[in-house]
Short mmCIF file of N, CA, C and O in Angstrom, two decimals:
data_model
loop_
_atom_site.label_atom_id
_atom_site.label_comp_id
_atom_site.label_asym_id
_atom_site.label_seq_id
_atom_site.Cartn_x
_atom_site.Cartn_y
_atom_site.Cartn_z
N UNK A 130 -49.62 -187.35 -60.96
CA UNK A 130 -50.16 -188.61 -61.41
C UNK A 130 -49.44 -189.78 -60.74
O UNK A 130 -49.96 -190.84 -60.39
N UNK A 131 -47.92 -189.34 -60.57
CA UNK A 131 -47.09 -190.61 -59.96
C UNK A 131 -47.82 -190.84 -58.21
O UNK A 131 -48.22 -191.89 -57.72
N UNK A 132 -47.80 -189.84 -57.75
CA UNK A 132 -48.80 -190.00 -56.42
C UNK A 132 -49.76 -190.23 -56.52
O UNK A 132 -50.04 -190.12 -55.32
N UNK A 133 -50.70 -190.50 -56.98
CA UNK A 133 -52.17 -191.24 -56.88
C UNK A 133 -52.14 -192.96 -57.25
O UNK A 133 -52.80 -193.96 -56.97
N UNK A 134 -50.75 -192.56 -58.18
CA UNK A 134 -50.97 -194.86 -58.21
C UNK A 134 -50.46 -195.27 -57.49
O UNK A 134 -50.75 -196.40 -57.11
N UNK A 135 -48.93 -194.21 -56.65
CA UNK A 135 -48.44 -195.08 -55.64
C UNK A 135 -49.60 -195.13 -54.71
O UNK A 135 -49.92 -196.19 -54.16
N UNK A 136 -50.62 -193.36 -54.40
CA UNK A 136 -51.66 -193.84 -52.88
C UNK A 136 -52.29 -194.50 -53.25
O UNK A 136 -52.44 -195.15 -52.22
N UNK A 137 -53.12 -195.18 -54.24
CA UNK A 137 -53.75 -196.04 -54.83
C UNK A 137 -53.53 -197.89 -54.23
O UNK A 137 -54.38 -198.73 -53.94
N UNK A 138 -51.90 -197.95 -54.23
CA UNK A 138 -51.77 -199.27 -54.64
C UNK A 138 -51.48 -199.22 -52.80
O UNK A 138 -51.87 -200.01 -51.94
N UNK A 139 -50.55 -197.76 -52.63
CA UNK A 139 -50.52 -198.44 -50.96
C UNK A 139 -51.76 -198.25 -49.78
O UNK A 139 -51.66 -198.32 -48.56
N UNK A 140 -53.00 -197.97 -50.67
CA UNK A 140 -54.25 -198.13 -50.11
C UNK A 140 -54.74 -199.51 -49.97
O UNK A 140 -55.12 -200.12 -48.97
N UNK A 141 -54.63 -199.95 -51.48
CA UNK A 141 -55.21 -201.58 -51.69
C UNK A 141 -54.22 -202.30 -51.17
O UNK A 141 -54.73 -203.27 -50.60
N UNK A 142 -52.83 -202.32 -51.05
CA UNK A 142 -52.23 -203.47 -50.19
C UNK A 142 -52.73 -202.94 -48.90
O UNK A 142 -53.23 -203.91 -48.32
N UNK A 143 -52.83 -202.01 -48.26
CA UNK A 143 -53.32 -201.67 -46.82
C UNK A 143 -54.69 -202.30 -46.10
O UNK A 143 -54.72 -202.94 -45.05
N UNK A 144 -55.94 -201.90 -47.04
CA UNK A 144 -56.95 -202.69 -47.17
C UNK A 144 -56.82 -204.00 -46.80
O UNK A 144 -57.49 -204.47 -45.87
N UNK A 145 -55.96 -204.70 -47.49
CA UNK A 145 -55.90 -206.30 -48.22
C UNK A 145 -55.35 -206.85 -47.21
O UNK A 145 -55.21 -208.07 -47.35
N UNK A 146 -54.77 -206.19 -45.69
CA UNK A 146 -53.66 -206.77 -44.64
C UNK A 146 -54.94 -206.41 -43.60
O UNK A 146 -54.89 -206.97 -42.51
N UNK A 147 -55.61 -205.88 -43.76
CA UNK A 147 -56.84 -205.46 -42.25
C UNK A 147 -57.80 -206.58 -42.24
O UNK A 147 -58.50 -206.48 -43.25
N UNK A 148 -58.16 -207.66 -41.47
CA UNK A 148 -58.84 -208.66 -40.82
C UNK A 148 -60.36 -207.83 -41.37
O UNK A 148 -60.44 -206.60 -41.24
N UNK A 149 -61.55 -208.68 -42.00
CA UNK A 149 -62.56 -208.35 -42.06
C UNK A 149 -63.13 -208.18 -40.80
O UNK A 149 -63.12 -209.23 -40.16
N UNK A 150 -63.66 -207.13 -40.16
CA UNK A 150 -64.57 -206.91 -38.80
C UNK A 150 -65.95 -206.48 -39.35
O UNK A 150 -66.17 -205.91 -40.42
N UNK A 151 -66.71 -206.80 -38.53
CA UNK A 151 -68.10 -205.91 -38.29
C UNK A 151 -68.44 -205.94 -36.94
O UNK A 151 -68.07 -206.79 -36.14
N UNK A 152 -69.38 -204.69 -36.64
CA UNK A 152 -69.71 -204.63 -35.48
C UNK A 152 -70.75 -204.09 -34.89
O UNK A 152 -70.97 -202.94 -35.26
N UNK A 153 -71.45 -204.52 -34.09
CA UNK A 153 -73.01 -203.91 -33.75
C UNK A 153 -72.80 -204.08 -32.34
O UNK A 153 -72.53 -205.07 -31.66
N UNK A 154 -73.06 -202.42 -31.96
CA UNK A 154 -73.55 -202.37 -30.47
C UNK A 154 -75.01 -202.52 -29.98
O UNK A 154 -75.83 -201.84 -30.59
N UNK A 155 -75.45 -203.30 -28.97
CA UNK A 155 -76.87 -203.31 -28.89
C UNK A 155 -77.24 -201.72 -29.04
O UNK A 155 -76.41 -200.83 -29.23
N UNK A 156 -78.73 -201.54 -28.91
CA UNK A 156 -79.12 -200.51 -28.51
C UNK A 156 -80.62 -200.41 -27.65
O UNK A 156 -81.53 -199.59 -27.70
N UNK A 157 -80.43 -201.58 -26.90
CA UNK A 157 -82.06 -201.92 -25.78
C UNK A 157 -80.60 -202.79 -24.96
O UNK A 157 -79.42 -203.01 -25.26
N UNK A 158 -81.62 -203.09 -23.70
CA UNK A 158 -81.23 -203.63 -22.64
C UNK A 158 -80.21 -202.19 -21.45
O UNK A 158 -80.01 -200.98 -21.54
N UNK A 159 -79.82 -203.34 -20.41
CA UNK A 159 -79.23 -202.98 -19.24
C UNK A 159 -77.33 -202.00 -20.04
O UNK A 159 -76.50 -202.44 -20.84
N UNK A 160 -77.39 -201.03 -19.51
CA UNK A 160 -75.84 -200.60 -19.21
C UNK A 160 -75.15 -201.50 -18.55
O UNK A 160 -75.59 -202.25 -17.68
N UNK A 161 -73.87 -201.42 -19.02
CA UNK A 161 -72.12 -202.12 -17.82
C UNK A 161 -72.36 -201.39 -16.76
O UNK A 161 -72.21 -200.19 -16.99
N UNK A 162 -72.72 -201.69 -15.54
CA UNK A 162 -72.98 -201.25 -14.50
C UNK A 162 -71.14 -201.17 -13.87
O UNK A 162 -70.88 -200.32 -13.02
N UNK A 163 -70.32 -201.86 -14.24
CA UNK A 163 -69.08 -201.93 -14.33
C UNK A 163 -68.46 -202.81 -15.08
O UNK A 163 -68.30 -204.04 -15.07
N UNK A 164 -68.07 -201.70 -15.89
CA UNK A 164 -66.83 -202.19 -17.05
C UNK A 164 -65.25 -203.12 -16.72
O UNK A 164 -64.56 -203.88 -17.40
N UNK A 165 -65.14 -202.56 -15.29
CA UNK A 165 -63.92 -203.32 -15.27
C UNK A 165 -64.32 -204.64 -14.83
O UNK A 165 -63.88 -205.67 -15.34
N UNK A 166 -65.39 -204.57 -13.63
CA UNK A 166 -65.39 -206.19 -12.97
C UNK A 166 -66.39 -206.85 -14.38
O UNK A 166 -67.15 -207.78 -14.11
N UNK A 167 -66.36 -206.43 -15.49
CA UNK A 167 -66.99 -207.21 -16.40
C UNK A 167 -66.19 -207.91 -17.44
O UNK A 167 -66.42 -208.99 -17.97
N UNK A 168 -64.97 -206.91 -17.69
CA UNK A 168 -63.52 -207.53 -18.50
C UNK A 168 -63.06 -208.59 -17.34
O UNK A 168 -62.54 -209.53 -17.94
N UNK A 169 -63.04 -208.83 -15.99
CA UNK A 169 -62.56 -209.54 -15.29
C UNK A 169 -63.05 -210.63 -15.69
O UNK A 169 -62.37 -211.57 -16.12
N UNK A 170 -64.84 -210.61 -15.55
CA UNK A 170 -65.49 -211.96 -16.00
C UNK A 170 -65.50 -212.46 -17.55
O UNK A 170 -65.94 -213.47 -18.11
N UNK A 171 -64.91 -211.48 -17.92
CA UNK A 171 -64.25 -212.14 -19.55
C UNK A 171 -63.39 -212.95 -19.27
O UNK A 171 -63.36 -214.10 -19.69
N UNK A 172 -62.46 -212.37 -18.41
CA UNK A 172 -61.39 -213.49 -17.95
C UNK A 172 -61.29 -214.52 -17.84
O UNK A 172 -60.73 -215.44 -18.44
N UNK A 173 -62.18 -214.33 -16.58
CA UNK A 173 -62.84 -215.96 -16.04
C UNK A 173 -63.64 -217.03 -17.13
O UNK A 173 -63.68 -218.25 -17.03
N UNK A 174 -64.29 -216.16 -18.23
CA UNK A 174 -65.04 -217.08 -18.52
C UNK A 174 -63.86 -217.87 -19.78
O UNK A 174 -63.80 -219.09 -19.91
N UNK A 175 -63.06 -216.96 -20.53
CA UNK A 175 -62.12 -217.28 -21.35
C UNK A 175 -61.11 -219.07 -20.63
O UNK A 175 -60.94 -220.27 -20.86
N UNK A 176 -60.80 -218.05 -19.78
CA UNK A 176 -60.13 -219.16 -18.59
C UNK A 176 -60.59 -220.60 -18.15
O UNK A 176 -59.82 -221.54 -17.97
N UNK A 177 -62.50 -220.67 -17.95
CA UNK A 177 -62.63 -221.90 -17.72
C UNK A 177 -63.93 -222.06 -18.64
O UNK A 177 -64.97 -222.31 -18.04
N UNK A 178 -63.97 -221.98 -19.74
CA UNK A 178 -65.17 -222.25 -20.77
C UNK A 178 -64.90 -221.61 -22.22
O UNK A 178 -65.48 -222.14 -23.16
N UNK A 179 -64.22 -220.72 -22.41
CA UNK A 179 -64.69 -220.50 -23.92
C UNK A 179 -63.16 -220.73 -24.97
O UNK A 179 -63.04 -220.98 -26.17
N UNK A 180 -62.16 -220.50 -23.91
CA UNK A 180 -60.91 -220.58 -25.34
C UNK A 180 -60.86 -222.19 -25.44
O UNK A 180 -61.53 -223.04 -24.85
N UNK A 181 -59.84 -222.32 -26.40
CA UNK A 181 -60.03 -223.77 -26.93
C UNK A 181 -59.93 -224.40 -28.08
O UNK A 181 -59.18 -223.89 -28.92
N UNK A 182 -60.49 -225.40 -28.36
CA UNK A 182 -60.71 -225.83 -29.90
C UNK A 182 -62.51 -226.02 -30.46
O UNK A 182 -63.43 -226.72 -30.06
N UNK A 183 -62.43 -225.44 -31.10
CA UNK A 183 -63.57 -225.30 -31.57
C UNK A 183 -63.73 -225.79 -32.93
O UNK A 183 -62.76 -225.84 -33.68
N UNK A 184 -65.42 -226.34 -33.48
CA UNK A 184 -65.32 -227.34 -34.44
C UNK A 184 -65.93 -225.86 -35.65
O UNK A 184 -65.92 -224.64 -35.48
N UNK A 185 -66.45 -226.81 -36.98
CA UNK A 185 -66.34 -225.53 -37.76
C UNK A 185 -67.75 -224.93 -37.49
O UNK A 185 -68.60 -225.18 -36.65
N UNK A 186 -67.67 -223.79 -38.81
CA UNK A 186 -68.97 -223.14 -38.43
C UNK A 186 -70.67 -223.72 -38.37
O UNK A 186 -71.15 -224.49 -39.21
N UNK A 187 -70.97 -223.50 -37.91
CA UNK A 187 -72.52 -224.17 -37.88
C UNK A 187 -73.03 -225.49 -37.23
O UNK A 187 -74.10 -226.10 -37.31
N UNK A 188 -71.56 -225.77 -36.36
CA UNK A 188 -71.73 -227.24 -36.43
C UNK A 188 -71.70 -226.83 -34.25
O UNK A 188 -71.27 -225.86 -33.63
N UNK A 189 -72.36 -228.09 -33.80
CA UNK A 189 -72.71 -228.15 -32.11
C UNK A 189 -71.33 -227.76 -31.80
O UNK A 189 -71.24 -226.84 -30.98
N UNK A 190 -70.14 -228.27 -32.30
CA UNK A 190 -68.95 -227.67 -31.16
C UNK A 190 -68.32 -226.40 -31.80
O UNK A 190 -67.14 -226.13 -31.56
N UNK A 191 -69.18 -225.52 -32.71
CA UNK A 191 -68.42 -224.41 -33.35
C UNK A 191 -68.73 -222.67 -32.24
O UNK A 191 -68.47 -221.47 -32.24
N UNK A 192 -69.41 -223.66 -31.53
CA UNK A 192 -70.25 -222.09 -30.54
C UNK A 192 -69.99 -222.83 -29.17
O UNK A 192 -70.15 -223.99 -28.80
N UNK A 193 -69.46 -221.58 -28.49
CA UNK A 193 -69.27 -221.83 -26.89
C UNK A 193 -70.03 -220.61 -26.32
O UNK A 193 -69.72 -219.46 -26.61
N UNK A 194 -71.33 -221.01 -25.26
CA UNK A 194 -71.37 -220.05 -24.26
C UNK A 194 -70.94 -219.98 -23.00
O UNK A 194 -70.24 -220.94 -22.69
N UNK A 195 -71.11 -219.09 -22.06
CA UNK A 195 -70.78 -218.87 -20.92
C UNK A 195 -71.76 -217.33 -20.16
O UNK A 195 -71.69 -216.14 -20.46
N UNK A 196 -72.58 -218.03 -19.15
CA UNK A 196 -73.23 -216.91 -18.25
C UNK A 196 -72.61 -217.22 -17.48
O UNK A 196 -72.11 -218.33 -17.27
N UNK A 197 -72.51 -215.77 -16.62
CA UNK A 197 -71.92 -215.70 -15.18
C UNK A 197 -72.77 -214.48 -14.76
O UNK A 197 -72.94 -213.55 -15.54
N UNK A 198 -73.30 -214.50 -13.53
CA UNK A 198 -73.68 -213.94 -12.45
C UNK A 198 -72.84 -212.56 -12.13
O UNK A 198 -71.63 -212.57 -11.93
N UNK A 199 -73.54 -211.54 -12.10
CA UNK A 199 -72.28 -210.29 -11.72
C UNK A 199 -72.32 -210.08 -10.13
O UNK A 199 -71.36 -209.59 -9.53
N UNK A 200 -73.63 -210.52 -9.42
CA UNK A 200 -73.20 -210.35 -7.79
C UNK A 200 -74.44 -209.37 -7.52
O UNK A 200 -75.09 -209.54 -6.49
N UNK A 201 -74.77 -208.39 -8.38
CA UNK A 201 -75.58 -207.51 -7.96
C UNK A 201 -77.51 -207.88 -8.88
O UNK A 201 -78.33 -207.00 -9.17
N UNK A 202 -77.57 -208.43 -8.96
CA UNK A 202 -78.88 -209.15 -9.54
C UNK A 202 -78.78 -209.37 -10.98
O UNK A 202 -79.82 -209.45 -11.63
N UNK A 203 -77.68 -209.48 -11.52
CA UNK A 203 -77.44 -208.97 -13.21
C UNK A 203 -76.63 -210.41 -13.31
O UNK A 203 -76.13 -211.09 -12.42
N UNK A 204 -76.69 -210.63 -14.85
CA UNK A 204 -75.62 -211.45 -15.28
C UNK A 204 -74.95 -211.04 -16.79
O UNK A 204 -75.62 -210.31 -17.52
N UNK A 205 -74.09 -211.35 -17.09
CA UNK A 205 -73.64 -211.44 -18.53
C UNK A 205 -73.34 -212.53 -19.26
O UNK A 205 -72.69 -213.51 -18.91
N UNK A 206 -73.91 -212.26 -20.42
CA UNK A 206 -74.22 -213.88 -21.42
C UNK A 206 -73.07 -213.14 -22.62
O UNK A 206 -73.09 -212.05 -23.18
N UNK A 207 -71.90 -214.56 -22.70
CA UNK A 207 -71.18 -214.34 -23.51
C UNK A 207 -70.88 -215.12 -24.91
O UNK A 207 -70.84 -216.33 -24.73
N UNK A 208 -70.72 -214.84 -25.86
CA UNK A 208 -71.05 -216.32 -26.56
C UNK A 208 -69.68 -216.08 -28.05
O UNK A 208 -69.68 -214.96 -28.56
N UNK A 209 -68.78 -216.99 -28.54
CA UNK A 209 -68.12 -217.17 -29.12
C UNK A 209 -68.70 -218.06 -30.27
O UNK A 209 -69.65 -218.80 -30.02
N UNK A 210 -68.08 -217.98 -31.70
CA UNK A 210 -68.81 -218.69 -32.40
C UNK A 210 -67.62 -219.16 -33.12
O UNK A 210 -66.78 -218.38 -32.69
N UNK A 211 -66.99 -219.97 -33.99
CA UNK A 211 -66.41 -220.08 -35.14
C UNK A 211 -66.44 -219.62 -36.37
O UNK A 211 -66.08 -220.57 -37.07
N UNK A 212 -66.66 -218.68 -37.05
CA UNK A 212 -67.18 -218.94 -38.09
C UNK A 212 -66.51 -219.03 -39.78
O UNK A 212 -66.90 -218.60 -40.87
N UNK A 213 -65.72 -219.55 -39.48
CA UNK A 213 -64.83 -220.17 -40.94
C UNK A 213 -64.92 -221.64 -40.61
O UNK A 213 -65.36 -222.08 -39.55
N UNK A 214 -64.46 -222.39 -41.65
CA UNK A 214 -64.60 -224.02 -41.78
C UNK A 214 -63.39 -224.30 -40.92
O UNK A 214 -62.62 -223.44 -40.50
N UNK A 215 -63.28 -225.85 -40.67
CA UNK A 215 -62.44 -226.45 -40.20
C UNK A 215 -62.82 -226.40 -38.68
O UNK A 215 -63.79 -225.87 -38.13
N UNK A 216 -61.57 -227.22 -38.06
CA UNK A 216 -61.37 -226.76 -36.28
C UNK A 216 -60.23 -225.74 -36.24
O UNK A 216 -59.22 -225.74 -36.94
N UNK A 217 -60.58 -224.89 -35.32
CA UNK A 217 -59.50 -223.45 -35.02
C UNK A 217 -59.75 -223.87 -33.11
O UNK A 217 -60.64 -224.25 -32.35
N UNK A 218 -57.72 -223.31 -33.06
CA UNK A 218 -58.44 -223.54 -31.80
C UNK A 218 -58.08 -221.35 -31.45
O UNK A 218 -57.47 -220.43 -31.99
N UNK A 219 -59.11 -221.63 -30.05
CA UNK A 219 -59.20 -219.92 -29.66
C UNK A 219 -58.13 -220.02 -28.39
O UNK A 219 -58.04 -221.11 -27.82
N UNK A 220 -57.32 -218.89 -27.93
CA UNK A 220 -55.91 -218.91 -27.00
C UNK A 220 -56.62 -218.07 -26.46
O UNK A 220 -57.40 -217.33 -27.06
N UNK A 221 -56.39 -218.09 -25.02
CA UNK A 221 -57.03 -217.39 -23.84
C UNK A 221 -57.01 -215.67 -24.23
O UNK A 221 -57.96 -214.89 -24.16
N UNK A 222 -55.82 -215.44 -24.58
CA UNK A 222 -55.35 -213.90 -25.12
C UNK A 222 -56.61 -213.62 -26.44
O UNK A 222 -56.91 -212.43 -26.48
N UNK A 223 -57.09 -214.17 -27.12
CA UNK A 223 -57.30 -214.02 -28.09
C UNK A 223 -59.34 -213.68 -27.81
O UNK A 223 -59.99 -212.72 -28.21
N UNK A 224 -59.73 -214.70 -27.16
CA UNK A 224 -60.91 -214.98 -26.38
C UNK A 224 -60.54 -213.80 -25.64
O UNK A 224 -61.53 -213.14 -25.96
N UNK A 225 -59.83 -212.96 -24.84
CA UNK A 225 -60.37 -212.07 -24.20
C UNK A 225 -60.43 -210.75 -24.70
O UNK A 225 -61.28 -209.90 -24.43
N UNK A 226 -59.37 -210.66 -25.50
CA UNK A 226 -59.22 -209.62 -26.51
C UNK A 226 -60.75 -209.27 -27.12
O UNK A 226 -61.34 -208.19 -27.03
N UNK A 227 -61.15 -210.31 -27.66
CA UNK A 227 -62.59 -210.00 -28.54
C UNK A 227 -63.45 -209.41 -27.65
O UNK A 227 -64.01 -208.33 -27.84
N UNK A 228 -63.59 -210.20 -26.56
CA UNK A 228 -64.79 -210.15 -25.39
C UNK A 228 -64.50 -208.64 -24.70
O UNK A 228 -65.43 -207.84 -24.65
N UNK A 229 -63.27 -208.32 -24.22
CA UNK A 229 -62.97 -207.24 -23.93
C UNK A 229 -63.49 -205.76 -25.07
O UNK A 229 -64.47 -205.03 -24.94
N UNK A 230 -62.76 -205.75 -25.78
CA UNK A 230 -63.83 -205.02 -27.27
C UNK A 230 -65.13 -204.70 -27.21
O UNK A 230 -65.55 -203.54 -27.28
N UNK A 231 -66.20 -206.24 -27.01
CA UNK A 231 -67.82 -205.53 -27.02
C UNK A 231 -68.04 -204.96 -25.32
O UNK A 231 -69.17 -204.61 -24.97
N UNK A 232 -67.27 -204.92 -24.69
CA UNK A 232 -67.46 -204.62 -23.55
C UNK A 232 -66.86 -203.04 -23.41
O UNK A 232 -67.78 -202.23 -23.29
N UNK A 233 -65.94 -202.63 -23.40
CA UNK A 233 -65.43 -201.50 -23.63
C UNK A 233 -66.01 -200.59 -24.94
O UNK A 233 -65.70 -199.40 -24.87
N UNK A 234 -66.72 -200.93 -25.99
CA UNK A 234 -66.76 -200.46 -26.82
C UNK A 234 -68.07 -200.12 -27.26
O UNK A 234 -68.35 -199.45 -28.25
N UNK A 235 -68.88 -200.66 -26.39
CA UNK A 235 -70.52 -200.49 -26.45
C UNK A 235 -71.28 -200.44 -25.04
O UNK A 235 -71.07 -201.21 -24.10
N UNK A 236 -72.06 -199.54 -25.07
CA UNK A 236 -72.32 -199.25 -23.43
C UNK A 236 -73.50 -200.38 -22.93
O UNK A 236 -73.62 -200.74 -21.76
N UNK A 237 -74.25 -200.82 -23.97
CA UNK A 237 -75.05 -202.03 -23.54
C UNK A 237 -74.60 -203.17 -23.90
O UNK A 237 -75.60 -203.89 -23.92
N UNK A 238 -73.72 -203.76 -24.19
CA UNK A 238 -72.76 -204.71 -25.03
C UNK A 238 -73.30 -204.67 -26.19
O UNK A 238 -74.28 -204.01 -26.53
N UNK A 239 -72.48 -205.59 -26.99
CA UNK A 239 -72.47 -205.65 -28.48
C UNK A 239 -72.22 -207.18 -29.01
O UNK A 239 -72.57 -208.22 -28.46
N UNK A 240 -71.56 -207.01 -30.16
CA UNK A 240 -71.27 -208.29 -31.13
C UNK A 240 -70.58 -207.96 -32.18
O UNK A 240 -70.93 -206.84 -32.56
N UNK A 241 -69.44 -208.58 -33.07
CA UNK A 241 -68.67 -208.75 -33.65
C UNK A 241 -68.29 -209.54 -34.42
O UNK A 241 -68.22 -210.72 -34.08
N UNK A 242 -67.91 -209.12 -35.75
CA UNK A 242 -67.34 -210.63 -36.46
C UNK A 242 -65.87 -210.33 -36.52
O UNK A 242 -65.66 -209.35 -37.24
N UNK A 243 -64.97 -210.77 -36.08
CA UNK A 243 -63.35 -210.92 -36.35
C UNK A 243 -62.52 -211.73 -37.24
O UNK A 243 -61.78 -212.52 -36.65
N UNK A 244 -62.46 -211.73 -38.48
CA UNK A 244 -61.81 -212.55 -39.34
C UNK A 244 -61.90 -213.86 -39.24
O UNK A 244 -62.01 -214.34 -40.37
N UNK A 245 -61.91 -215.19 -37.91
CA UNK A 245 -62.60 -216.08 -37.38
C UNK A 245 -63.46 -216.80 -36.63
O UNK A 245 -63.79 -217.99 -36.53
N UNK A 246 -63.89 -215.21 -35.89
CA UNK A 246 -64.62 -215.93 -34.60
C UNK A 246 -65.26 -214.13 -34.84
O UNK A 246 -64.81 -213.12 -35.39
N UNK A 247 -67.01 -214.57 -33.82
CA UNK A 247 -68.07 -214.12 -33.99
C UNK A 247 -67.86 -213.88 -32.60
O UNK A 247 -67.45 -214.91 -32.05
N UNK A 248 -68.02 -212.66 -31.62
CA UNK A 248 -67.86 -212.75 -30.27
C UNK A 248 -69.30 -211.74 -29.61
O UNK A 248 -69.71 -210.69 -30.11
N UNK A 249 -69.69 -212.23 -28.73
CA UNK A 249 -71.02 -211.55 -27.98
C UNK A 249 -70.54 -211.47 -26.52
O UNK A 249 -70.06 -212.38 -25.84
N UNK A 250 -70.79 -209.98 -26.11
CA UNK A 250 -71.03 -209.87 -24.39
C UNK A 250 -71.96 -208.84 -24.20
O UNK A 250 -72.05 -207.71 -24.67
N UNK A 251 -72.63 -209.50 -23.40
CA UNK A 251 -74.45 -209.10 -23.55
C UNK A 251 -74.47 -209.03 -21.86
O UNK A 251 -74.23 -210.03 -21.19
N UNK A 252 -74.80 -207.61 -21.19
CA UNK A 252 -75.36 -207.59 -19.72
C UNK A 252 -77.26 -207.62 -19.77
O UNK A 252 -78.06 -207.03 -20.48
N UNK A 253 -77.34 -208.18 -19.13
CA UNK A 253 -78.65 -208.79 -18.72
C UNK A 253 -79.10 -208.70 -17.02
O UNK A 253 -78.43 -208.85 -16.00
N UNK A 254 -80.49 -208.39 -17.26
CA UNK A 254 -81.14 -208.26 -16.32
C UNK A 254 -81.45 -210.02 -15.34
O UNK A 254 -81.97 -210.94 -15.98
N UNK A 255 -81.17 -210.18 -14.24
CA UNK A 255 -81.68 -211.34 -13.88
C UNK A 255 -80.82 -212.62 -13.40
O UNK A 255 -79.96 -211.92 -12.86
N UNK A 256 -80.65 -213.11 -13.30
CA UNK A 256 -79.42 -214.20 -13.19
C UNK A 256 -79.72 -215.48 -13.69
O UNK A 256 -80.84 -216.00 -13.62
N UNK A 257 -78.48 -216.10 -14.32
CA UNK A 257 -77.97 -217.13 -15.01
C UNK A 257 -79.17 -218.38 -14.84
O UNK A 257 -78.99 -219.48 -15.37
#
């Protein structure tokens, strides 16, 4: 009995320390034709468009996109959102971390909610 309230309680403090996530991989569209030169353009796009300060949720400066061109007739549409109140700002590490995730983690990209920020990397047919 003494082991079930301690696994009990060190379940619910365990629970209670894990960041709410959700996550949906597409399941239509184009494959990562390459995964790595696509975390690169996470890079890039983190680097000159999406980390930052961002306003709160729902509001024109709470969402940042960024398309980029992959070279071979394709592009990827990436999109960051806020979604808790206030201004948060996003750190380059943090912006790529997410973006890196639907990219590695879903073979047609995906989407995510991370405790503050909503993250999309979507390969697409066509260019920017």
């Amino acid at each position: 009995m003494q082991f079930t309230t301690r696994t009990s309680i060190l379940t619910v403090l365990t629970a209670s320390l894990i960041p709410y996530v959700s996550a949906d991989c597409h399941e239509s569209g184009i494959d990562w034709h390459n995964k790595e030169a696509a975390k690169s353009m996470a890079s890039q796009a983190c680097t000159l468009l999406l980390s930052g300060t961002y306003g709160p949720e729902d509001t024109y400066n709470g969402q940042k996109v960024a398309c980029l061109n992959t070279g071979d007739g394709n592009k990827i549409d990436f999109v960051i959102k806020h979604i808790t109140e206030g201004n948060r700002d996003l750190p380059w590490a943090e912006c790529y971390d997410g973006l890196q995730k639907e990219i590695g983690g879903c073979a047609k990209g995906g989407q995510s909610d991370y405790a503050n920020w909503y993250y999309k990397a979507d390969p697409n047919e066509g260019a920017c």
